[in-house]
Amino acid sequence: MVFQEPMTSLSPVHSIGNQIRETLFLYRTRDRKEADKIAVDMLARVGITNPKQRINEDPHQLSGGMHQRVIIAIVLACQPRLLIADEPTTALDVTVQA
């Protein structure tokens, strides 16, 4: 599920990479190298620049729009059959929403 408020959706005490890896460990793989590769790929797919660097950053270092993209990357990393999103583009720039 992608919630409307991205700023409260990520844990402030864990890096972006740890949060994506946690999801991947539950749903796809237990191999850390593979999880890191998937995490970097997912961040790139949702438009996060420098995903290899961003994976080590904490949520407070990202903008609201980037938070939303990370949440979308986490959800898509699970390869869901159904995705429920409550206004997923609200936090994104107008130029990106289209």
PDB file of C-alpha atoms in Angstrom:
ATOM      1  CA  MET A   1       0.000   0.000   0.000  1.00  0.00           C
ATOM      2  CA  VAL A   2       1.218   3.483  -0.892  1.00  0.00           C
ATOM      3  CA  PHE A   3      -0.029   6.015   1.642  1.00  0.00           C
ATOM      4  CA  GLN A   4      -0.785   9.654   0.849  1.00  0.00           C
ATOM      5  CA  GLU A   5       1.656  11.145   3.390  1.00  0.00           C
ATOM      6  CA  PRO A   6       5.195  10.109   2.396  1.00  0.00           C
ATOM      7  CA  MET A   7       6.989  11.994   5.183  1.00  0.00           C
ATOM      8  CA  THR A   8       5.608   9.631   7.836  1.00  0.00           C
ATOM      9  CA  SER A   9       5.806   6.414   5.820  1.00  0.00           C
ATOM     10  CA  LEU A  10       9.544   5.755   6.227  1.00  0.00           C
ATOM     11  CA  SER A  11      11.321   4.942   9.466  1.00  0.00           C
ATOM     12  CA  PRO A  12      13.537   7.884  10.487  1.00  0.00           C
ATOM     13  CA  VAL A  13      16.098   5.600  12.173  1.00  0.00           C
ATOM     14  CA  HIS A  14      16.884   3.278   9.244  1.00  0.00           C
ATOM     15  CA  SER A  15      18.605   4.045   5.953  1.00  0.00           C
ATOM     16  CA  ILE A  16      16.668   3.891   2.706  1.00  0.00           C
ATOM     17  CA  GLY A  17      18.607   0.763   1.758  1.00  0.00           C
ATOM     18  CA  ASN A  18      17.788  -1.018   5.010  1.00  0.00           C
ATOM     19  CA  GLN A  19      14.100  -0.331   4.539  1.00  0.00           C
ATOM     20  CA  ILE A  20      14.076  -1.664   0.982  1.00  0.00           C
ATOM     21  CA  ARG A  21      16.224  -4.678   1.961  1.00  0.00           C
ATOM     22  CA  GLU A  22      13.843  -5.534   4.806  1.00  0.00           C
ATOM     23  CA  THR A  23      10.999  -5.815   2.307  1.00  0.00           C
ATOM     24  CA  LEU A  24      13.109  -7.795  -0.145  1.00  0.00           C
ATOM     25  CA  PHE A  25      14.206 -10.219   2.579  1.00  0.00           C
ATOM     26  CA  LEU A  26      10.551 -10.890   3.388  1.00  0.00           C
ATOM     27  CA  TYR A  27       9.244 -11.244  -0.159  1.00  0.00           C
ATOM     28  CA  ARG A  28      12.031 -12.047  -2.634  1.00  0.00           C
ATOM     29  CA  THR A  29      15.516 -12.985  -1.455  1.00  0.00           C
ATOM     30  CA  ARG A  30      17.655 -13.490   1.638  1.00  0.00           C
ATOM     31  CA  ASP A  31      20.883 -12.683  -0.235  1.00  0.00           C
ATOM     32  CA  ARG A  32      22.143  -9.207   0.704  1.00  0.00           C
ATOM     33  CA  LYS A  33      24.062  -8.594  -2.548  1.00  0.00           C
ATOM     34  CA  GLU A  34      21.048  -9.519  -4.631  1.00  0.00           C
ATOM     35  CA  ALA A  35      18.789  -7.387  -2.419  1.00  0.00           C
ATOM     36  CA  ASP A  36      21.139  -4.412  -2.826  1.00  0.00           C
ATOM     37  CA  LYS A  37      21.158  -4.858  -6.603  1.00  0.00           C
ATOM     38  CA  ILE A  38      17.358  -5.009  -6.715  1.00  0.00           C
ATOM     39  CA  ALA A  39      17.074  -2.005  -4.376  1.00  0.00           C
ATOM     40  CA  VAL A  40      19.364   0.140  -6.540  1.00  0.00           C
ATOM     41  CA  ASP A  41      17.447  -0.936  -9.652  1.00  0.00           C
ATOM     42  CA  MET A  42      14.082  -0.105  -8.059  1.00  0.00           C
ATOM     43  CA  LEU A  43      15.282   3.342  -6.965  1.00  0.00           C
ATOM     44  CA  ALA A  44      16.509   4.026 -10.498  1.00  0.00           C
ATOM     45  CA  ARG A  45      13.190   2.868 -11.967  1.00  0.00           C
ATOM     46  CA  VAL A  46      11.215   5.362  -9.891  1.00  0.00           C
ATOM     47  CA  GLY A  47      13.511   8.219 -10.905  1.00  0.00           C
ATOM     48  CA  ILE A  48      15.816   8.552  -7.899  1.00  0.00           C
ATOM     49  CA  THR A  49      19.102  10.037  -9.090  1.00  0.00           C
ATOM     50  CA  ASN A  50      22.344   8.443  -7.873  1.00  0.00           C
ATOM     51  CA  PRO A  51      20.587   5.366  -6.452  1.00  0.00           C
ATOM     52  CA  LYS A  52      23.864   3.752  -5.317  1.00  0.00           C
ATOM     53  CA  GLN A  53      24.503   6.788  -3.113  1.00  0.00           C
ATOM     54  CA  ARG A  54      20.900   7.297  -2.004  1.00  0.00           C
ATOM     55  CA  ILE A  55      20.581   3.735  -0.740  1.00  0.00           C
ATOM     56  CA  ASN A  56      22.900   4.643   2.156  1.00  0.00           C
ATOM     57  CA  GLU A  57      21.105   7.876   3.062  1.00  0.00           C
ATOM     58  CA  ASP A  58      18.592   8.402   5.834  1.00  0.00           C
ATOM     59  CA  PRO A  59      15.032   9.566   5.077  1.00  0.00           C
ATOM     60  CA  HIS A  60      15.625  13.063   6.523  1.00  0.00           C
ATOM     61  CA  GLN A  61      18.103  13.660   3.694  1.00  0.00           C
ATOM     62  CA  LEU A  62      15.391  13.296   1.041  1.00  0.00           C
ATOM     63  CA  SER A  63      12.631  15.615  -0.150  1.00  0.00           C
ATOM     64  CA  GLY A  64       8.950  14.726   0.181  1.00  0.00           C
ATOM     65  CA  GLY A  65       8.775  13.738  -3.475  1.00  0.00           C
ATOM     66  CA  MET A  66      11.780  11.483  -3.068  1.00  0.00           C
ATOM     67  CA  HIS A  67      10.150   9.887  -0.007  1.00  0.00           C
ATOM     68  CA  GLN A  68       7.131   9.081  -2.144  1.00  0.00           C
ATOM     69  CA  ARG A  69       9.329   7.538  -4.838  1.00  0.00           C
ATOM     70  CA  VAL A  70      11.137   5.400  -2.253  1.00  0.00           C
ATOM     71  CA  ILE A  71       7.799   4.144  -0.911  1.00  0.00           C
ATOM     72  CA  ILE A  72       6.701   3.283  -4.448  1.00  0.00           C
ATOM     73  CA  ALA A  73      10.027   1.485  -5.032  1.00  0.00           C
ATOM     74  CA  ILE A  74       9.553  -0.531  -1.827  1.00  0.00           C
ATOM     75  CA  VAL A  75       6.050  -1.553  -2.832  1.00  0.00           C
ATOM     76  CA  LEU A  76       7.050  -2.460  -6.393  1.00  0.00           C
ATOM     77  CA  ALA A  77      10.035  -4.466  -5.123  1.00  0.00           C
ATOM     78  CA  CYS A  78       7.510  -6.888  -3.619  1.00  0.00           C
ATOM     79  CA  GLN A  79       6.132  -7.583  -7.104  1.00  0.00           C
ATOM     80  CA  PRO A  80       2.535  -7.184  -5.914  1.00  0.00           C
ATOM     81  CA  ARG A  81      -0.383  -8.553  -7.885  1.00  0.00           C
ATOM     82  CA  LEU A  82      -2.500  -5.656  -6.592  1.00  0.00           C
ATOM     83  CA  LEU A  83      -1.309  -2.177  -5.653  1.00  0.00           C
ATOM     84  CA  ILE A  84      -3.498   0.228  -3.678  1.00  0.00           C
ATOM     85  CA  ALA A  85      -2.332   3.830  -3.784  1.00  0.00           C
ATOM     86  CA  ASP A  86      -3.947   6.774  -1.974  1.00  0.00           C
ATOM     87  CA  GLU A  87      -3.102   9.733  -4.233  1.00  0.00           C
ATOM     88  CA  PRO A  88       0.423   8.454  -5.001  1.00  0.00           C
ATOM     89  CA  THR A  89       1.481  11.545  -6.954  1.00  0.00           C
ATOM     90  CA  THR A  90       0.467  14.155  -4.350  1.00  0.00           C
ATOM     91  CA  ALA A  91       4.025  14.737  -3.095  1.00  0.00           C
ATOM     92  CA  LEU A  92       5.583  14.750  -6.569  1.00  0.00           C
ATOM     93  CA  ASP A  93       6.319  17.821  -8.653  1.00  0.00           C
ATOM     94  CA  VAL A  94       3.615  18.781 -11.159  1.00  0.00           C
ATOM     95  CA  THR A  95       5.997  18.035 -14.047  1.00  0.00           C
ATOM     96  CA  VAL A  96       6.448  14.456 -12.787  1.00  0.00           C
ATOM     97  CA  GLN A  97       2.789  13.733 -11.988  1.00  0.00           C
ATOM     98  CA  ALA A  98       1.795  13.423 -15.648  1.00  0.00           C
TER      99      ALA A  98
END
